[in-house]
Short mmCIF file of C-alpha atoms in Angstrom, two decimals:
data_model
loop_
_atom_site.label_atom_id
_atom_site.label_comp_id
_atom_site.label_asym_id
_atom_site.label_seq_id
_atom_site.Cartn_x
_atom_site.Cartn_y
_atom_site.Cartn_z
CA MET A 1488 -8.36 -5.90 -2.34
CA THR A 1489 -11.53 -6.79 -4.10
CA GLN A 1490 -14.29 -8.36 -2.15
CA LEU A 1491 -17.32 -9.89 -3.80
CA VAL A 1492 -20.69 -8.85 -2.41
CA SER A 1493 -24.08 -10.11 -3.52
CA PRO A 1494 -27.04 -7.77 -4.20
CA SER A 1495 -28.72 -8.93 -0.97
CA GLU A 1496 -25.55 -8.20 1.01
CA VAL A 1497 -25.45 -4.73 -0.51
CA ALA A 1498 -29.09 -4.17 0.46
CA PHE A 1499 -28.39 -5.37 4.00
CA LEU A 1500 -25.36 -3.10 4.38
CA LEU A 1501 -27.18 -0.06 3.00
CA GLN A 1502 -30.17 -0.58 5.28
CA GLY A 1503 -27.86 -0.89 8.26
CA VAL A 1504 -26.13 2.35 7.28
CA ALA A 1505 -29.51 4.06 6.91
CA HIS A 1506 -30.35 3.02 10.49
CA ASN A 1507 -26.95 4.25 11.69
CA LEU A 1508 -25.97 0.72 12.72
CA ARG A 1509 -23.29 -0.89 10.57
CA SER A 1510 -22.71 -4.62 10.30
CA ASP A 1511 -19.83 -4.51 12.80
CA GLY A 1512 -21.91 -2.57 15.31
CA ARG A 1513 -20.42 0.84 14.64
CA SER A 1514 -22.32 4.04 13.99
CA ARG A 1515 -21.74 5.87 10.71
CA THR A 1516 -19.03 8.16 12.01
CA GLN A 1517 -17.24 5.77 14.32
CA LEU A 1518 -13.69 4.59 13.59
CA ARG A 1519 -12.54 1.08 14.38
CA PRO A 1520 -10.25 0.85 17.42
CA VAL A 1521 -6.55 1.09 16.64
CA VAL A 1522 -3.97 -1.31 18.05
CA VAL A 1523 -0.41 -0.11 17.62
CA GLU A 1524 3.03 -1.22 18.74
CA THR A 1525 6.25 0.61 17.91
CA GLY A 1526 9.91 -0.33 17.81
CA LEU A 1527 9.44 -3.95 16.78
CA VAL A 1528 11.82 -4.04 13.81
CA SER A 1529 15.34 -3.79 15.18
CA GLN A 1530 16.93 -3.26 11.74
CA ALA A 1531 14.89 -0.09 11.16
CA ASN A 1532 15.45 3.36 12.69
CA GLY A 1533 11.78 3.47 13.60
CA SER A 1534 8.93 1.03 13.13
CA SER A 1535 5.34 0.33 14.01
CA ARG A 1536 2.68 -2.25 13.44
CA LEU A 1537 -0.86 -1.00 13.34
CA ARG A 1538 -4.07 -2.99 13.21
CA ARG A 1539 -7.50 -1.59 12.57
CA GLY A 1540 -10.11 -4.28 12.28
CA ASN A 1541 -8.57 -6.88 10.01
CA THR A 1542 -6.25 -4.38 8.34
CA ASP A 1543 -2.69 -5.06 9.42
CA VAL A 1544 0.18 -2.76 8.42
CA LEU A 1545 3.87 -2.87 9.32
CA VAL A 1546 5.93 0.27 8.71
CA GLY A 1547 9.70 0.50 8.89
CA VAL A 1548 11.51 3.83 8.70
CA LYS A 1549 15.09 3.72 7.51
CA LEU A 1550 17.45 6.68 7.26
CA SER A 1551 20.11 7.13 4.67
CA VAL A 1552 22.38 10.04 3.78
CA GLY A 1553 21.76 11.60 0.41
CA VAL A 1554 22.40 14.75 -1.56
CA PRO A 1555 19.79 17.52 -1.21
CA ASP A 1556 17.75 18.42 -4.27
CA LEU A 1557 19.23 21.32 -6.22
CA ALA A 1558 16.02 23.30 -5.83
CA ALA A 1559 16.05 22.97 -2.03
CA PRO A 1560 19.69 22.73 -0.94
CA ASN A 1561 19.06 22.98 2.79
CA THR A 1562 16.35 20.37 3.24
CA GLY A 1563 16.19 16.62 3.49
CA ARG A 1564 13.41 14.53 2.03
CA VAL A 1565 10.86 11.87 2.80
CA GLU A 1566 10.24 8.95 0.46
CA VAL A 1567 7.22 6.74 0.84
CA ALA A 1568 6.80 3.22 -0.54
CA VAL A 1569 3.99 0.75 0.04
CA GLU A 1570 4.10 -2.96 -0.62
CA CYS A 1571 0.94 -5.03 -0.46
CA ALA A 1572 2.01 -8.53 0.55
CA PRO A 1573 0.23 -11.50 -1.00
CA SER A 1574 -0.99 -12.42 2.50
CA ALA A 1575 -3.47 -9.54 2.12
CA SER A 1576 -4.90 -10.92 -1.11
CA PRO A 1577 -3.79 -13.62 -3.59
CA LEU A 1578 -4.11 -10.99 -6.33
CA PHE A 1579 -0.96 -9.34 -4.98
CA GLU A 1580 1.35 -12.16 -6.05
CA GLY A 1581 4.16 -11.40 -8.48
CA ARG A 1582 3.66 -8.00 -10.05
CA GLY A 1583 -0.06 -8.03 -9.31
CA ALA A 1584 0.20 -5.36 -6.63
CA ARG A 1585 2.30 -2.91 -8.64
CA GLU A 1586 -0.48 -0.48 -9.45
CA VAL A 1587 -2.13 -0.73 -6.04
CA ASN A 1588 1.28 -0.15 -4.41
CA ALA A 1589 2.00 2.90 -6.54
CA GLY A 1590 -1.45 4.35 -5.88
CA LEU A 1591 -1.23 3.85 -2.12
CA ALA A 1592 2.33 5.21 -1.96
CA ALA A 1593 1.41 8.34 -3.90
CA ALA A 1594 -1.69 8.91 -1.75
CA ALA A 1595 0.21 8.34 1.51
CA ALA A 1596 3.07 10.58 0.34
CA SER A 1597 0.63 13.39 -0.40
CA TYR A 1598 -0.10 13.52 3.34
CA LEU A 1599 3.19 12.38 4.91
CA ALA A 1600 5.51 14.34 2.63
CA ALA A 1601 3.21 17.36 2.28
CA PRO A 1602 4.90 20.75 2.78
CA GLY A 1603 5.05 21.51 6.49
CA ALA A 1604 4.20 17.96 7.62
CA LEU A 1605 7.74 17.27 8.77
CA ASP A 1606 10.41 19.90 9.35
CA LEU A 1607 12.53 19.10 6.30
CA GLU A 1608 15.17 21.66 7.26
CA ALA A 1609 15.89 19.63 10.39
CA LEU A 1610 16.87 16.81 8.01
CA CYS A 1611 19.66 18.85 6.48
CA ILE A 1612 23.16 17.85 7.62
CA ARG A 1613 25.21 20.20 5.45
CA PRO A 1614 23.56 22.44 2.82
CA ASP A 1615 24.15 21.36 -0.80
CA THR A 1616 26.03 18.18 0.06
CA HIS A 1617 24.48 16.06 2.81
CA CYS A 1618 20.95 15.49 4.03
CA TRP A 1619 18.89 12.73 5.60
CA VAL A 1620 16.60 10.78 3.34
CA VAL A 1621 13.78 9.30 5.40
CA HIS A 1622 12.48 6.14 3.75
CA VAL A 1623 9.02 5.25 5.00
CA ASP A 1624 8.27 1.69 3.85
CA ALA A 1625 4.91 0.12 4.59
CA VAL A 1626 4.02 -3.55 4.18
CA VAL A 1627 0.30 -4.28 4.06
CA LEU A 1628 0.04 -7.77 5.56
CA ASP A 1629 -3.73 -8.13 5.79
CA SER A 1630 -6.53 -6.04 4.43
CA GLY A 1631 -9.84 -5.40 6.11
CA GLY A 1632 -10.67 -2.17 4.33
CA ASN A 1633 -9.40 1.41 4.49
CA VAL A 1634 -5.76 0.47 3.97
CA LEU A 1635 -4.70 4.05 3.17
CA ASP A 1636 -5.72 5.41 6.58
CA ALA A 1637 -3.98 2.50 8.29
CA VAL A 1638 -0.79 3.12 6.29
CA CYS A 1639 -0.81 6.84 7.17
CA ALA A 1640 -1.49 6.23 10.85
CA ALA A 1641 1.13 3.46 11.06
CA ALA A 1642 3.65 5.71 9.28
CA ARG A 1643 2.91 8.48 11.75
CA ALA A 1644 3.54 6.13 14.68
CA ALA A 1645 6.75 4.81 13.07
CA LEU A 1646 8.03 8.34 12.42
CA ALA A 1647 7.26 9.28 16.01
CA ASN A 1648 9.38 6.27 16.96
CA THR A 1649 12.29 7.41 14.73
CA THR A 1650 15.39 9.16 16.01
CA LEU A 1651 18.14 10.80 13.99
CA PRO A 1652 21.73 10.19 15.10
CA ARG A 1653 23.57 13.46 15.75
CA VAL A 1654 25.92 13.88 12.82
CA SER A 1655 28.36 16.59 11.82
CA THR A 1656 30.52 17.05 8.75
CA VAL A 1657 34.28 17.47 8.81
CA PRO A 1658 36.48 18.38 5.83
CA SER A 1659 37.78 15.23 4.17
CA GLU A 1660 41.39 14.62 3.08
CA THR A 1661 40.26 15.20 -0.47
CA PRO A 1662 39.91 18.98 -0.78
CA GLY A 1663 36.37 20.17 -1.22
CA GLU A 1664 34.79 16.98 0.12
CA PHE A 1665 33.35 16.24 3.53
CA ASP A 1666 33.19 13.21 5.79
CA LEU A 1667 30.42 12.47 8.24
CA GLU A 1668 31.19 12.23 11.90
CA VAL A 1669 28.63 10.42 14.02
CA SER A 1670 28.35 11.16 17.72
CA ASP A 1671 30.00 8.50 19.91
CA ASP A 1672 27.10 8.43 22.33
CA PRO A 1673 24.35 6.15 20.93
CA ASP A 1674 21.80 7.97 23.09
CA ASP A 1675 22.73 11.32 21.59
CA VAL A 1676 19.87 11.36 19.11
CA ILE A 1677 17.24 13.80 17.86
CA ALA A 1678 13.62 12.70 17.82
CA LEU A 1679 11.65 13.56 14.70
CA ASP A 1680 9.02 16.19 15.31
CA VAL A 1681 5.70 14.68 14.23
CA SER A 1682 3.45 17.30 15.82
CA ARG A 1683 2.42 18.69 12.43
CA LEU A 1684 2.21 15.33 10.66
CA PRO A 1685 -1.35 14.60 9.50
CA VAL A 1686 -3.37 11.42 9.62
CA SER A 1687 -5.79 10.65 6.84
CA VAL A 1688 -9.49 10.09 7.42
CA THR A 1689 -11.53 8.37 4.74
CA LEU A 1690 -15.28 8.68 4.46
CA ALA A 1691 -17.10 6.42 2.02
CA ARG A 1692 -20.39 7.27 0.39
CA LEU A 1693 -22.94 4.50 0.68
CA GLY A 1694 -26.32 5.37 -0.82
CA ASP A 1695 -27.54 8.66 0.66
CA PHE A 1696 -25.15 8.45 3.60
CA TYR A 1697 -21.45 8.37 4.29
CA VAL A 1698 -19.51 6.19 6.72
CA ALA A 1699 -16.09 6.65 8.32
CA ASP A 1700 -13.31 4.06 8.13
CA PRO A 1701 -15.07 1.64 5.73
CA THR A 1702 -14.58 -2.11 5.97
CA LEU A 1703 -13.78 -4.26 2.95
CA GLU A 1704 -17.47 -5.06 2.40
CA GLU A 1705 -18.44 -1.40 2.68
CA GLU A 1706 -15.69 -0.45 0.23
CA ALA A 1707 -17.17 -2.93 -2.22
CA CYS A 1708 -20.51 -1.05 -2.22
CA GLN A 1709 -19.25 2.52 -1.94
CA THR A 1710 -19.95 4.85 -4.83
CA ALA A 1711 -17.32 7.40 -3.86
CA ALA A 1712 -14.70 7.94 -1.17
CA PHE A 1713 -13.36 11.14 0.25
CA THR A 1714 -10.02 11.26 2.09
CA VAL A 1715 -8.83 14.24 4.13
CA GLY A 1716 -5.50 14.80 5.85
CA VAL A 1717 -5.95 16.26 9.35
CA THR A 1718 -3.29 17.46 11.79
CA ALA A 1719 -3.48 17.67 15.57
CA ASP A 1720 -4.72 21.28 15.58
CA GLY A 1721 -7.38 20.59 12.99
CA THR A 1722 -5.57 21.97 9.96
CA LEU A 1723 -6.64 20.20 6.81
CA SER A 1724 -3.75 19.14 4.62
CA GLY A 1725 -4.98 17.87 1.32
CA ALA A 1726 -8.08 16.00 0.28
CA THR A 1727 -8.86 13.48 -2.42
CA LEU A 1728 -12.19 12.48 -3.88
CA SER A 1729 -12.21 9.14 -5.64
CA GLY A 1730 -14.72 6.75 -7.11
CA ASP A 1731 -17.21 7.28 -9.90
CA GLY A 1732 -20.34 8.12 -7.93
CA GLY A 1733 -19.52 11.70 -7.00
CA ILE A 1734 -20.64 13.54 -3.87
CA PRO A 1735 -23.08 16.49 -3.74
CA PRO A 1736 -21.41 19.73 -2.52
CA ALA A 1737 -23.55 20.03 0.61
CA MET A 1738 -22.63 16.51 1.70
CA LEU A 1739 -18.97 17.25 0.94
CA ILE A 1740 -18.91 20.25 3.27
CA GLU A 1741 -20.45 18.17 6.04
CA MET A 1742 -17.89 15.42 5.36
CA PHE A 1743 -15.05 17.92 5.75
CA GLN A 1744 -16.33 18.86 9.21
CA VAL A 1745 -16.79 15.23 10.29
CA ALA A 1746 -13.38 14.18 8.97
CA ARG A 1747 -11.75 17.09 10.76
CA LYS A 1748 -13.33 16.12 14.08
CA LEU A 1749 -12.49 12.42 13.66
CA GLY A 1750 -8.92 13.20 12.55
CA MET A 1751 -8.22 15.43 15.53
CA ALA A 1752 -9.56 12.79 17.89
CA LEU A 1753 -7.49 10.10 16.18
CA VAL A 1754 -4.26 12.11 16.44
CA ALA A 1755 -4.95 12.80 20.12
CA ASP A 1756 -5.65 9.09 20.69
CA MET A 1757 -2.48 8.06 18.93
CA ASN A 1758 -0.40 10.56 20.87
CA ASP A 1759 -1.90 9.18 24.09
CA LEU A 1760 -1.16 5.62 23.01
CA GLY A 1761 2.42 6.61 22.21
CA GLU A 1762 2.89 8.20 25.61
CA GLN A 1763 1.38 5.22 27.40
CA GLU A 1764 3.57 2.83 25.42
CA ALA A 1765 6.71 4.84 26.22
CA LYS A 1766 5.94 4.53 29.94
CA LEU A 1767 5.56 0.75 29.79
CA ASP A 1768 8.58 -1.30 30.70
CA ARG A 1769 7.93 -4.04 28.22
CA ASP A 1770 9.31 -6.62 25.83
CA VAL A 1771 8.35 -6.43 22.17
CA VAL A 1772 5.20 -8.42 21.51
CA GLY A 1773 5.23 -8.10 17.73
CA PHE A 1774 3.40 -10.79 15.83
CA LEU A 1775 3.34 -13.23 18.74
CA GLY A 1776 0.58 -11.37 20.56
CA MET B 198 43.22 -6.65 10.52
CA SER B 199 42.11 -8.43 13.63
CA ARG B 200 40.07 -11.51 12.97
CA ARG B 201 36.85 -11.98 14.81
CA GLU B 202 36.61 -15.04 17.00
CA PHE B 203 33.41 -16.91 16.20
CA VAL B 204 33.73 -19.49 18.93
CA SER B 205 35.51 -18.38 22.09
CA PRO B 206 37.97 -20.66 23.97
CA GLU B 207 35.17 -21.16 26.50
CA GLY B 208 33.06 -22.60 23.70
CA LEU B 209 30.61 -19.72 23.37
CA ARG B 210 29.53 -18.01 20.15
CA LEU B 211 29.16 -14.26 19.51
CA ASP B 212 25.57 -14.25 20.73
CA GLY B 213 26.38 -16.38 23.74
CA ARG B 214 25.11 -19.68 22.38
CA ARG B 215 26.90 -23.01 22.56
CA PRO B 216 27.89 -24.40 19.13
CA ASP B 217 25.01 -26.93 19.11
CA GLU B 218 22.39 -24.53 20.42
CA LEU B 219 19.44 -23.14 18.42
CA ARG B 220 18.27 -19.57 18.67
CA LYS B 221 15.02 -18.95 20.51
CA LEU B 222 12.23 -20.25 18.31
CA GLN B 223 8.75 -18.80 18.65
CA ALA B 224 5.74 -19.20 16.42
CA ARG B 225 2.12 -18.26 15.94
CA MET B 226 -0.55 -19.59 13.65
CA ASP B 227 -3.62 -18.00 12.06
CA LEU B 228 -2.62 -14.33 11.93
CA PHE B 229 -4.44 -13.11 8.89
CA SER B 230 -8.10 -12.98 7.96
CA ARG B 231 -7.99 -13.37 4.20
CA ALA B 232 -5.45 -16.13 3.70
CA ASP B 233 -6.63 -19.73 4.12
CA GLY B 234 -3.70 -20.37 6.42
CA SER B 235 -1.01 -18.18 7.92
CA ALA B 236 1.83 -18.40 10.38
CA TYR B 237 4.62 -16.35 11.90
CA VAL B 238 7.97 -17.76 12.91
CA GLU B 239 10.74 -16.08 14.83
CA MET B 240 14.19 -17.71 14.96
CA GLY B 241 16.17 -15.32 17.10
CA ASN B 242 16.03 -12.02 15.24
CA THR B 243 14.91 -13.56 11.96
CA LYS B 244 11.18 -12.98 11.60
CA VAL B 245 9.02 -14.27 8.77
CA VAL B 246 5.33 -14.51 7.96
CA ALA B 247 3.82 -17.11 5.66
CA ALA B 248 0.40 -17.19 4.04
CA VAL B 249 -1.19 -20.06 2.16
CA TYR B 250 -4.12 -19.96 -0.28
CA GLY B 251 -5.79 -23.04 -1.61
CA PRO B 252 -6.47 -25.55 -2.79
CA ARG B 253 -8.40 -23.35 -5.20
CA GLU B 254 -9.17 -23.21 -8.88
CA VAL B 255 -6.11 -22.57 -11.05
CA ARG B 256 -5.78 -18.97 -12.16
CA ARG B 257 -4.75 -19.88 -15.68
CA ALA B 258 -6.26 -22.97 -17.28
CA SER B 259 -2.95 -23.80 -18.98
CA MET B 260 -1.36 -24.30 -15.55
CA ALA B 261 -3.79 -27.00 -14.48
CA LYS B 262 -2.62 -30.56 -14.09
CA HIS B 263 -5.31 -33.17 -14.60
CA ASP B 264 -4.14 -35.53 -11.86
CA ARG B 265 -2.85 -33.28 -9.09
CA ALA B 266 -2.64 -29.77 -7.66
CA VAL B 267 0.01 -27.28 -8.73
CA VAL B 268 2.12 -25.87 -5.88
CA ARG B 269 3.44 -22.34 -6.28
CA ALA B 270 5.54 -20.24 -3.96
CA GLU B 271 6.70 -16.67 -3.69
CA PHE B 272 9.42 -15.48 -1.36
CA GLY B 273 9.89 -11.80 -0.61
CA MET B 274 11.68 -9.54 1.81
CA ALA B 275 10.57 -6.27 3.35
CA THR B 276 12.72 -3.33 2.27
CA PHE B 277 13.64 -2.69 5.91
CA ALA B 278 14.44 -6.32 6.73
CA THR B 279 18.19 -6.00 6.28
CA GLY B 280 20.85 -3.64 7.63
CA GLU B 281 20.99 -1.68 4.37
CA ARG B 282 17.66 -0.66 2.87
CA LYS B 283 16.91 -2.66 -0.25
CA LYS B 284 14.53 -1.91 -3.05
CA SER B 285 11.57 -4.24 -3.28
CA SER B 286 12.76 -7.84 -3.62
CA LYS B 287 10.02 -8.60 -6.16
CA GLY B 288 11.50 -10.42 -9.12
CA ASP B 289 15.12 -10.50 -8.03
CA LYS B 290 17.21 -13.63 -8.62
CA ARG B 291 17.71 -14.63 -5.02
CA SER B 292 13.98 -14.43 -4.25
CA ALA B 293 13.20 -16.49 -7.35
CA GLU B 294 15.72 -19.11 -6.25
CA VAL B 295 14.24 -19.39 -2.77
CA SER B 296 10.74 -19.55 -4.26
CA GLN B 297 11.88 -22.52 -6.36
CA MET B 298 13.37 -24.14 -3.27
CA LEU B 299 10.07 -23.78 -1.44
CA VAL B 300 8.18 -25.39 -4.32
CA ALA B 301 10.71 -28.23 -4.55
CA THR B 302 10.51 -28.80 -0.80
CA PHE B 303 6.75 -28.79 -0.41
CA GLU B 304 5.49 -30.31 -3.66
CA PRO B 305 6.48 -33.88 -2.67
CA VAL B 306 5.09 -33.46 0.85
CA ILE B 307 1.64 -32.09 0.02
CA LEU B 308 -0.86 -34.76 -1.04
CA THR B 309 -1.37 -32.97 -4.34
CA GLU B 310 -3.10 -35.93 -6.00
CA LEU B 311 -6.16 -35.25 -3.83
CA PHE B 312 -6.79 -31.94 -5.60
CA PRO B 313 -6.59 -32.31 -9.37
CA ARG B 314 -6.90 -29.14 -11.47
CA SER B 315 -6.32 -26.84 -8.52
CA GLN B 316 -3.48 -24.79 -7.15
CA ILE B 317 -1.94 -24.16 -3.75
CA ASP B 318 0.03 -20.96 -3.16
CA ILE B 319 2.64 -20.40 -0.48
CA PHE B 320 3.72 -16.82 0.16
CA VAL B 321 6.56 -16.05 2.54
CA HIS B 322 7.66 -12.58 3.54
CA VAL B 323 10.77 -11.88 5.61
CA LEU B 324 10.11 -8.96 7.97
CA GLN B 325 13.51 -9.02 9.63
CA ALA B 326 16.56 -10.89 8.36
CA ASP B 327 19.28 -12.17 10.65
CA GLY B 328 20.53 -15.33 8.99
CA GLY B 329 18.66 -18.56 8.35
CA ASN B 330 15.95 -16.83 6.30
CA VAL B 331 15.25 -19.87 4.16
CA ALA B 332 15.07 -22.23 7.13
CA ALA B 333 12.65 -19.88 8.87
CA ALA B 334 10.66 -19.55 5.64
CA ILE B 335 10.26 -23.33 5.34
CA ASN B 336 9.26 -23.70 8.99
CA ALA B 337 6.71 -20.89 8.68
CA ALA B 338 5.33 -22.36 5.44
CA THR B 339 4.84 -25.72 7.18
CA LEU B 340 2.78 -24.09 9.92
CA ALA B 341 0.77 -22.05 7.41
CA LEU B 342 -0.02 -25.17 5.36
CA ILE B 343 -1.17 -26.95 8.51
CA ASP B 344 -3.27 -23.92 9.45
CA ALA B 345 -4.86 -24.01 5.99
CA GLY B 346 -5.78 -27.64 6.59
CA ILE B 347 -3.85 -28.91 3.58
CA PRO B 348 -3.05 -32.62 3.91
CA LEU B 349 0.67 -33.24 4.28
CA LYS B 350 2.67 -36.46 4.48
CA ASP B 351 4.66 -35.03 7.36
CA PHE B 352 5.97 -31.82 8.85
CA VAL B 353 8.85 -30.20 6.99
CA VAL B 354 11.38 -28.71 9.35
CA ALA B 355 14.48 -26.87 8.21
CA CYS B 356 17.67 -25.97 9.97
CA SER B 357 21.11 -24.71 9.01
CA ALA B 358 24.55 -25.63 10.30
CA GLY B 359 27.98 -24.31 9.44
CA HIS B 360 31.65 -25.06 9.90
CA ILE B 361 33.45 -22.01 11.26
CA ASP B 362 36.94 -21.86 12.76
CA GLY B 363 37.08 -25.64 12.97
CA ALA B 364 33.85 -25.87 14.94
CA ASN B 365 30.47 -27.10 13.78
CA VAL B 366 27.83 -24.59 14.74
CA LEU B 367 24.04 -24.87 14.53
CA ASP B 368 21.53 -22.30 13.24
CA LEU B 369 23.84 -19.56 11.96
CA ASN B 370 22.97 -15.92 12.53
CA TYR B 371 23.74 -13.20 9.99
CA LEU B 372 27.21 -12.40 11.31
CA GLU B 373 28.31 -16.04 11.30
CA ASP B 374 26.70 -16.57 7.92
CA SER B 375 28.16 -13.52 6.19
CA SER B 376 31.62 -13.19 7.73
CA GLY B 377 32.25 -16.61 9.24
CA GLY B 378 33.75 -17.74 5.96
CA GLY B 379 33.08 -21.45 6.44
CA PRO B 380 30.73 -23.66 4.47
CA GLU B 381 27.07 -23.62 5.38
CA LEU B 382 24.58 -26.39 5.02
CA LEU B 383 20.83 -26.00 4.92
CA LEU B 384 18.59 -28.99 5.19
CA ALA B 385 14.90 -29.69 5.34
CA MET B 386 13.77 -32.89 6.94
CA LEU B 387 10.63 -34.95 7.23
CA PRO B 388 10.98 -35.78 10.89
CA THR B 389 8.81 -38.91 11.21
CA GLU B 390 11.04 -40.99 8.99
CA ALA B 391 14.04 -38.69 9.34
CA THR B 392 14.33 -38.33 5.56
CA LEU B 393 15.94 -35.28 4.03
CA SER B 394 13.94 -33.40 1.44
CA LEU B 395 16.35 -30.53 0.79
CA VAL B 396 20.08 -30.26 1.23
CA LYS B 397 21.95 -27.19 0.09
CA ILE B 398 25.64 -26.56 0.61
CA ASN B 399 27.16 -23.28 -0.42
CA ASP B 400 30.86 -24.13 -0.38
CA ARG B 401 33.42 -26.92 -0.55
CA ILE B 402 33.11 -29.19 2.41
CA PRO B 403 35.27 -32.15 3.55
CA LEU B 404 33.32 -35.41 3.68
CA ASP B 405 33.92 -36.08 7.38
CA VAL B 406 32.77 -32.55 8.21
CA TYR B 407 29.74 -33.13 5.99
CA ASP B 408 28.69 -36.13 8.07
CA ALA B 409 29.01 -34.19 11.31
CA LEU B 410 27.19 -31.15 9.89
CA VAL B 411 24.28 -33.20 8.59
CA SER B 412 23.80 -34.96 11.89
CA LEU B 413 24.09 -31.64 13.76
CA ALA B 414 21.53 -29.96 11.49
CA MET B 415 19.23 -32.98 11.80
CA LYS B 416 19.48 -32.74 15.56
CA GLY B 417 18.52 -29.06 15.28
CA ALA B 418 15.64 -29.88 12.96
CA ALA B 419 14.36 -32.49 15.40
CA LEU B 420 14.33 -29.86 18.16
CA ILE B 421 12.50 -27.43 15.87
CA HIS B 422 10.00 -30.19 15.11
CA GLU B 423 9.25 -30.57 18.82
CA VAL B 424 8.54 -26.84 19.15
CA LEU B 425 6.36 -26.75 16.03
CA VAL B 426 4.35 -29.82 17.06
CA ALA B 427 3.71 -28.26 20.46
CA LYS B 428 2.58 -25.08 18.71
CA VAL B 429 0.20 -26.92 16.37
CA LYS B 430 -1.30 -28.85 19.28
CA GLU B 431 -1.73 -25.68 21.32
CA HIS B 432 -3.36 -23.94 18.37
CA ALA B 433 -5.67 -26.87 17.65
CA HIS B 434 -6.64 -26.94 21.29
CA GLN B 435 -7.48 -23.24 21.26
CA GLN B 436 -9.52 -23.64 18.07
CA ALA B 437 -11.44 -26.57 19.50
CA ALA B 438 -12.04 -24.70 22.74
CA SER B 439 -13.33 -21.64 20.90
CA LEU B 440 -15.76 -23.84 18.98
CA GLY B 441 -16.94 -25.33 22.25
CA THR B 442 -15.90 -28.85 21.22
CA ILE B 443 -13.80 -29.24 24.34
CA VAL B 444 -13.62 -27.34 27.60
#
């Protein structure tokens, strides 16, 4: 997702940041507005498309039945994969996006599959033998900076849109094995509890300042980036510092506080959006809108 | 085992269409900020996005052709596009085959001789698959190329038709495609001269049925052409209006 910036562009951006007025009109700690629609992929158990500036992410959640890990026999698991489509950058053609994909997936998984983020015990169907595997697959269709936060937020919306069919196990004809029995009523489903699922908030260091939710151009001139996972009640779940510029400890502490505030507001906003969307009697707009 | 009836005695298909009826076709152009051209096409429940880059400098000098542009294509599918979750489609055989089909379809239509030593890339991604993926991919790629402003000899419109239970049906959905059992024909057409640029048949097919299928698919392609032309005009109008060229 490289973007070329000239020295004069860098100077312009940095001066804007110093005056607390960024090139898209935002202040330093303002996020871009989020546009989200859920339930638009009918083949998936849950889905969402989220746009934030020019960043455009589609997430599909698919459920499959697997065998619990030996170390945790009464839990299910969450698997995260990210695919950057070539529409986001020509560099992503062929295997060009492999490393970016792996990096984004690992980063997103560290928040989405963190201990306590989802109730993994609720994903257990029968201890030792059957559990739900929740595949969270994100496609990055367009990039306008801060893809990680968009992937995490879109995944959160898609998981909130996901329902588990009610399933029980019955002894199979083969002794010692079990068959799955799915409830006959298609409306007899369990919603995933996303109340403890974090969103990620990224702050980028530009010169002596830091900005929230950086655009592609800002990412090109950042010297370091700091990402924090924040849940609805303000619990911090994981943080990552990247880039080669480093951040002084005093600034880092301030960034924690700012990220926490922004994250809590974002979760509240997204919950509101979800409730509003659920009330609408609407047709899917998808990519036609 | 009871056999599913693909065309009812009343002449209706599983999704309620008549045999010669297309699925609802909807499209949008210019979705993405970074690609030079992009488009989204929905044929019923099949949904694809296409992005086009170029003409731009070739990425590897050895690829360059001194008298024309190189056309490249990549076809991919989202992991959640199909009923069963699939691992990333990157590099699998089927995707490579469709990519080759896209190149073969568009290379003769793009005026490549205008851009020597450059390359044009077409990327298509299926977001939801419900039959007719390749046809939808070609239609989306046409719109994306037009959005990118790449000179073309003509539109390329693609449509499929199949022969199931003795009936010729247009624009097969996944169920008809996968369990219908009959031969399926995919064609791409240049509508102005009604020439065919791609014909692909996946099974044995009697000659008289072939004639009927080709004319049915061409009829479908002509209808698709009408929709796409209307879309391009609408988009051009919006663009012109936003520039203030027209009111």
